[in-house]
Amino acid sequence: MMTEKKNNTALKILTGILAVALVALSIYTIKFYNEEKENKEILQKEKSVIEDELNELIVKYDDAIEENEIMDQDLVNARDRISKLLDSVKDNEANLVLISRYRREIGNLKAEKDRLFRVVDSLSAQNQQLTTSLDSTSVALQQRTQLSDSLQTTNQSLSTKVDKASRLKITGLKGEGVIVRNSGKLVENDNNRRVDQIRTCFTITSNDLAEAGEKNMYVQVYNPENELVGDEMVVQHDGGTMVYSASSKVFYENDELDVCILSNTMEDKLLEGNYKVYVYNDAILLGTGSFSLN
């Protein structure tokens, strides 16, 4: 009889302990569920913020592409990379690892945007300076043409030459690092620690409207830190002063003409990464390109 009472008491105690444990487990489960739900909401909000930032970057690139002609391809390529990242964000469910990776990629994209837009602003300022000078020259010519019919004919001829259709145009722009052999032979190499010079090659297209004769061709080469690589040649143009990496005089006869220009290098400016090249005829920018050194 005594043993039966003890068993009942032990059973009641065990039942009480199990009940308390069940309540505690229920509270923990509810708390864990609420915390997980809250974390998912936070990650979803962060995902929405990232999508908004990427959409904002795309809008800025669209505006820049609409306003700029020469660097269109660089801007389009950067915008396309942002669009692909935005598609990836939309297609994947938010989690801490992906959010962290997207944040790092957005940081890189913003840094690239700042660098590209600085170049665009610099080119726009140079073009504006040259435009102002051309406008001033145009006003002076217009005043002089009023003196006689003969001067008016001369002014019309000069205006035709300044027309955009008569400007030189280039294709196949390519920049690359080269090693200079003892024999003088140039060998392409993309190792920044072995490069002796930077070679910029392009083709001047045929143009019957362009004026034939000797042409001053210039190149600018910028390293990944946006530093000018080359001889830093200072040239005075009508619209202001320009600094170039190297130059070459070519004789153009209105037919296709292949041109390569070598820029000297200094070891401390040959960095690993992406390089930009710009080709000019006098102060007129003809095209841009890029290449990489490892």
Short mmCIF file of C-alpha atoms in Angstrom, two decimals:
data_model
loop_
_atom_site.label_atom_id
_atom_site.label_comp_id
_atom_site.label_asym_id
_atom_site.label_seq_id
_atom_site.Cartn_x
_atom_site.Cartn_y
_atom_site.Cartn_z
CA MET A 1 0.00 0.00 0.00
CA MET A 2 2.86 2.34 0.93
CA THR A 3 4.69 1.43 -2.26
CA GLU A 4 1.63 2.28 -4.37
CA LYS A 5 1.41 5.75 -2.78
CA LYS A 6 5.09 6.39 -3.48
CA ASN A 7 4.64 5.38 -7.13
CA ASN A 8 1.66 7.73 -7.50
CA THR A 9 3.64 10.60 -5.97
CA ALA A 10 6.61 9.96 -8.28
CA LEU A 11 4.26 9.81 -11.27
CA LYS A 12 2.70 13.13 -10.35
CA ILE A 13 6.14 14.75 -9.96
CA LEU A 14 7.30 13.39 -13.33
CA THR A 15 4.08 14.56 -14.98
CA GLY A 16 4.63 18.06 -13.53
CA ILE A 17 8.21 18.17 -14.78
CA LEU A 18 7.12 17.10 -18.26
CA ALA A 19 4.37 19.73 -18.28
CA VAL A 20 6.85 22.49 -17.32
CA ALA A 21 9.32 21.27 -19.98
CA LEU A 22 6.54 21.24 -22.59
CA VAL A 23 5.55 24.81 -21.72
CA ALA A 24 9.19 25.95 -21.87
CA LEU A 25 9.67 24.24 -25.22
CA SER A 26 6.50 25.88 -26.58
CA ILE A 27 7.69 29.33 -25.43
CA TYR A 28 11.14 28.75 -27.03
CA THR A 29 9.58 27.51 -30.27
CA ILE A 30 7.30 30.56 -30.51
CA LYS A 31 10.20 32.89 -29.72
CA PHE A 32 12.43 31.18 -32.32
CA TYR A 33 9.66 31.39 -34.93
CA ASN A 34 9.07 35.10 -34.22
CA GLU A 35 12.81 35.88 -34.36
CA GLU A 36 13.20 34.00 -37.64
CA LYS A 37 10.18 35.77 -39.08
CA GLU A 38 11.57 39.13 -37.97
CA ASN A 39 14.99 38.32 -39.49
CA LYS A 40 13.34 37.37 -42.80
CA GLU A 41 11.46 40.68 -42.82
CA ILE A 42 14.69 42.59 -42.14
CA LEU A 43 16.51 40.73 -44.95
CA GLN A 44 13.58 41.35 -47.31
CA LYS A 45 13.68 45.10 -46.51
CA GLU A 46 17.45 45.12 -47.12
CA LYS A 47 16.87 43.35 -50.45
CA SER A 48 14.33 46.05 -51.43
CA VAL A 49 16.84 48.78 -50.49
CA ILE A 50 19.50 47.10 -52.68
CA GLU A 51 17.05 46.91 -55.61
CA ASP A 52 16.27 50.62 -55.20
CA GLU A 53 19.99 51.50 -55.16
CA LEU A 54 20.63 49.46 -58.32
CA ASN A 55 17.64 51.05 -60.09
CA GLU A 56 18.96 54.49 -59.11
CA LEU A 57 22.40 53.63 -60.57
CA ILE A 58 20.78 52.47 -63.82
CA VAL A 59 18.86 55.77 -64.12
CA LYS A 60 22.07 57.76 -63.60
CA TYR A 61 23.85 55.76 -66.32
CA ASP A 62 20.89 56.19 -68.69
CA ASP A 63 21.11 59.98 -68.22
CA ALA A 64 24.88 59.96 -68.76
CA ILE A 65 24.59 57.80 -71.90
CA GLU A 66 21.99 60.17 -73.36
CA GLU A 67 24.25 63.20 -72.78
CA ASN A 68 27.55 61.64 -73.89
CA GLU A 69 28.59 60.30 -77.30
CA ILE A 70 32.27 59.36 -77.11
CA MET A 71 32.16 57.16 -73.97
CA ASP A 72 28.79 55.53 -74.74
CA GLN A 73 30.17 51.97 -74.87
CA ASP A 74 31.95 52.19 -71.51
CA LEU A 75 28.83 53.56 -69.86
CA VAL A 76 26.57 50.97 -71.56
CA ASN A 77 28.82 48.11 -70.41
CA ALA A 78 28.74 49.37 -66.81
CA ARG A 79 24.95 49.79 -66.92
CA ASP A 80 24.52 46.24 -68.29
CA ARG A 81 26.55 44.80 -65.39
CA ILE A 82 24.25 46.62 -62.94
CA SER A 83 21.16 45.28 -64.75
CA LYS A 84 22.46 41.70 -64.48
CA LEU A 85 23.10 42.16 -60.76
CA LEU A 86 19.59 43.57 -60.31
CA ASP A 87 18.12 40.50 -62.05
CA SER A 88 20.14 38.26 -59.72
CA VAL A 89 18.83 40.14 -56.65
CA LYS A 90 15.23 39.80 -57.84
CA ASP A 91 15.55 36.08 -58.65
CA ASN A 92 17.20 34.98 -55.38
CA GLU A 93 15.60 34.76 -51.96
CA ALA A 94 17.17 37.10 -49.42
CA ASN A 95 19.69 35.62 -46.99
CA LEU A 96 22.59 37.06 -45.00
CA VAL A 97 25.32 35.66 -47.29
CA LEU A 98 23.73 37.00 -50.50
CA ILE A 99 22.94 40.39 -48.95
CA SER A 100 26.58 40.75 -47.86
CA ARG A 101 27.82 39.83 -51.36
CA TYR A 102 25.40 42.22 -53.05
CA ARG A 103 26.55 45.02 -50.71
CA ARG A 104 30.18 44.44 -51.71
CA GLU A 105 29.30 44.40 -55.41
CA ILE A 106 27.28 47.62 -55.08
CA GLY A 107 30.30 49.25 -53.42
CA ASN A 108 32.49 48.23 -56.37
CA LEU A 109 29.88 49.44 -58.89
CA LYS A 110 29.60 52.82 -57.16
CA ALA A 111 33.38 53.21 -57.19
CA GLU A 112 33.44 52.40 -60.92
CA LYS A 113 30.60 54.89 -61.53
CA ASP A 114 32.50 57.66 -59.73
CA ARG A 115 35.62 56.97 -61.82
CA LEU A 116 33.74 56.87 -65.13
CA PHE A 117 31.74 60.00 -64.34
CA ARG A 118 34.95 61.89 -63.40
CA VAL A 119 36.34 61.04 -66.83
CA VAL A 120 33.07 62.10 -68.50
CA ASP A 121 33.12 65.42 -66.62
CA SER A 122 36.76 66.02 -67.60
CA LEU A 123 36.05 65.32 -71.27
CA SER A 124 32.94 67.52 -71.17
CA ALA A 125 34.97 70.39 -69.68
CA GLN A 126 37.63 70.05 -72.40
CA ASN A 127 34.98 69.96 -75.15
CA GLN A 128 33.22 72.97 -73.64
CA GLN A 129 36.50 74.90 -73.58
CA LEU A 130 37.15 74.06 -77.22
CA THR A 131 33.54 74.88 -78.17
CA THR A 132 33.87 78.32 -76.56
CA SER A 133 37.04 78.96 -78.53
CA LEU A 134 35.39 77.84 -81.78
CA ASP A 135 32.36 80.02 -81.06
CA SER A 136 34.64 83.02 -80.54
CA THR A 137 36.44 82.28 -83.82
CA SER A 138 33.11 81.88 -85.61
CA VAL A 139 31.94 85.33 -84.41
CA ALA A 140 35.18 86.92 -85.62
CA LEU A 141 34.85 85.27 -89.04
CA GLN A 142 31.23 86.36 -89.33
CA GLN A 143 32.20 89.98 -88.69
CA ARG A 144 34.95 89.85 -91.29
CA THR A 145 32.72 88.21 -93.92
CA GLN A 146 30.54 91.31 -93.90
CA LEU A 147 33.43 93.32 -95.39
CA SER A 148 33.30 91.73 -98.82
CA ASP A 149 31.86 88.93 -100.95
CA SER A 150 35.35 87.49 -101.34
CA LEU A 151 35.80 87.08 -97.57
CA GLN A 152 32.31 85.55 -97.37
CA THR A 153 33.36 82.83 -99.85
CA THR A 154 36.48 82.08 -97.78
CA ASN A 155 34.44 81.84 -94.58
CA GLN A 156 32.00 79.37 -96.17
CA SER A 157 34.94 77.18 -97.21
CA LEU A 158 36.36 77.20 -93.67
CA SER A 159 32.96 76.40 -92.19
CA THR A 160 32.66 73.37 -94.47
CA LYS A 161 36.05 72.05 -93.25
CA VAL A 162 35.03 72.43 -89.59
CA ASP A 163 31.87 70.41 -90.23
CA LYS A 164 31.68 67.23 -88.20
CA ALA A 165 31.55 65.06 -91.31
CA SER A 166 35.04 66.21 -92.30
CA ARG A 167 36.68 65.18 -89.03
CA LEU A 168 38.94 62.14 -88.84
CA LYS A 169 37.36 58.95 -87.51
CA ILE A 170 39.04 55.82 -86.15
CA THR A 171 38.19 52.13 -85.69
CA GLY A 172 39.84 49.11 -84.10
CA LEU A 173 41.30 51.05 -81.18
CA LYS A 174 43.44 48.75 -79.04
CA GLY A 175 45.86 49.34 -76.15
CA GLU A 176 48.38 46.78 -74.90
CA GLY A 177 51.61 46.36 -72.98
CA VAL A 178 54.68 45.35 -74.99
CA ILE A 179 58.21 44.10 -74.33
CA VAL A 180 61.02 45.54 -76.48
CA ARG A 181 63.47 42.80 -77.55
CA ASN A 182 67.16 43.55 -78.17
CA SER A 183 66.43 43.15 -81.87
CA GLY A 184 63.86 45.93 -81.63
CA LYS A 185 60.95 43.55 -82.04
CA LEU A 186 57.85 44.34 -79.95
CA VAL A 187 56.10 41.46 -78.17
CA GLU A 188 52.68 41.85 -76.55
CA ASN A 189 52.65 41.13 -72.79
CA ASP A 190 50.03 41.73 -70.10
CA ASN A 191 52.34 41.33 -67.06
CA ASN A 192 52.69 44.79 -65.50
CA ARG A 193 56.13 43.89 -64.06
CA ARG A 194 57.58 43.07 -67.50
CA VAL A 195 56.06 45.74 -69.74
CA ASP A 196 58.52 48.18 -71.35
CA GLN A 197 56.04 50.39 -73.25
CA ILE A 198 52.32 50.84 -73.91
CA ARG A 199 51.31 50.45 -77.56
CA THR A 200 48.11 52.09 -78.82
CA CYS A 201 47.00 50.98 -82.31
CA PHE A 202 44.03 52.08 -84.44
CA THR A 203 42.93 52.65 -88.02
CA ILE A 204 42.06 56.08 -89.41
CA THR A 205 39.11 55.42 -91.73
CA SER A 206 38.86 56.66 -95.30
CA ASN A 207 37.09 60.02 -95.59
CA ASP A 208 36.96 62.03 -98.83
CA LEU A 209 35.63 65.06 -96.92
CA ALA A 210 38.64 65.22 -94.59
CA GLU A 211 41.58 67.44 -95.45
CA ALA A 212 44.57 65.36 -96.57
CA GLY A 213 48.05 66.03 -95.25
CA GLU A 214 50.14 65.74 -92.10
CA LYS A 215 48.13 65.05 -88.94
CA ASN A 216 49.18 65.39 -85.30
CA MET A 217 47.97 62.31 -83.43
CA TYR A 218 48.14 62.12 -79.63
CA VAL A 219 47.33 59.45 -77.04
CA GLN A 220 46.58 59.57 -73.33
CA VAL A 221 47.06 56.40 -71.25
CA TYR A 222 45.65 56.30 -67.71
CA ASN A 223 46.50 53.58 -65.18
CA PRO A 224 43.98 52.09 -62.67
CA GLU A 225 44.69 55.00 -60.28
CA ASN A 226 43.75 57.48 -63.05
CA GLU A 227 47.41 58.58 -63.37
CA LEU A 228 48.75 59.58 -66.80
CA VAL A 229 51.32 57.05 -68.08
CA GLY A 230 53.92 58.32 -70.57
CA ASP A 231 56.04 61.41 -71.26
CA GLU A 232 53.43 63.93 -69.99
CA MET A 233 53.72 66.08 -73.12
CA VAL A 234 52.22 69.55 -72.62
CA VAL A 235 50.67 70.88 -75.84
CA GLN A 236 49.09 74.31 -76.31
CA HIS A 237 45.95 74.33 -78.47
CA ASP A 238 43.69 77.24 -79.41
CA GLY A 239 41.20 76.12 -76.76
CA GLY A 240 43.75 75.58 -73.97
CA THR A 241 46.55 73.29 -72.78
CA MET A 242 46.41 69.50 -73.01
CA VAL A 243 48.77 66.86 -71.55
CA TYR A 244 49.43 63.65 -73.48
CA SER A 245 51.32 60.36 -73.02
CA ALA A 246 52.82 60.27 -76.54
CA SER A 247 52.37 61.64 -80.06
CA SER A 248 52.99 60.83 -83.71
CA LYS A 249 52.80 62.74 -86.99
CA VAL A 250 51.15 60.80 -89.83
CA PHE A 251 50.47 61.68 -93.45
CA TYR A 252 46.82 61.11 -94.28
CA GLU A 253 45.68 60.76 -97.91
CA ASN A 254 41.96 60.16 -97.29
CA ASP A 255 42.42 56.37 -97.38
CA GLU A 256 42.52 53.92 -94.47
CA LEU A 257 45.71 54.35 -92.46
CA ASP A 258 46.93 52.00 -89.70
CA VAL A 259 48.70 53.81 -86.85
CA CYS A 260 50.51 52.60 -83.71
CA ILE A 261 51.90 54.96 -81.06
CA LEU A 262 54.26 53.87 -78.27
CA SER A 263 54.09 55.47 -74.82
CA ASN A 264 57.09 55.26 -72.49
CA THR A 265 56.47 53.83 -69.04
CA MET A 266 57.74 54.22 -65.48
CA GLU A 267 57.73 51.20 -63.18
CA ASP A 268 55.91 52.96 -60.33
CA LYS A 269 52.94 53.76 -62.60
CA LEU A 270 52.58 50.28 -64.12
CA LEU A 271 49.93 48.92 -61.78
CA GLU A 272 47.84 45.79 -62.03
CA GLY A 273 44.32 46.45 -63.29
CA ASN A 274 42.33 48.21 -66.01
CA TYR A 275 43.88 50.94 -68.20
CA LYS A 276 42.11 53.52 -70.38
CA VAL A 277 43.42 54.98 -73.65
CA TYR A 278 42.24 58.12 -75.47
CA VAL A 279 43.19 59.06 -79.04
CA TYR A 280 43.18 62.68 -80.27
CA ASN A 281 43.75 64.50 -83.54
CA ASP A 282 45.17 67.75 -82.16
CA ALA A 283 42.65 68.59 -79.39
CA ILE A 284 39.74 66.60 -80.88
CA LEU A 285 38.99 63.33 -79.10
CA LEU A 286 38.47 60.55 -81.67
CA GLY A 287 37.85 57.51 -79.47
CA THR A 288 38.51 55.61 -76.25
CA GLY A 289 39.53 52.05 -75.40
CA SER A 290 40.69 49.93 -72.50
CA PHE A 291 43.00 47.01 -71.68
CA SER A 292 44.28 45.20 -68.60
CA LEU A 293 47.65 44.34 -67.09
CA ASN A 294 47.94 41.48 -64.61
#
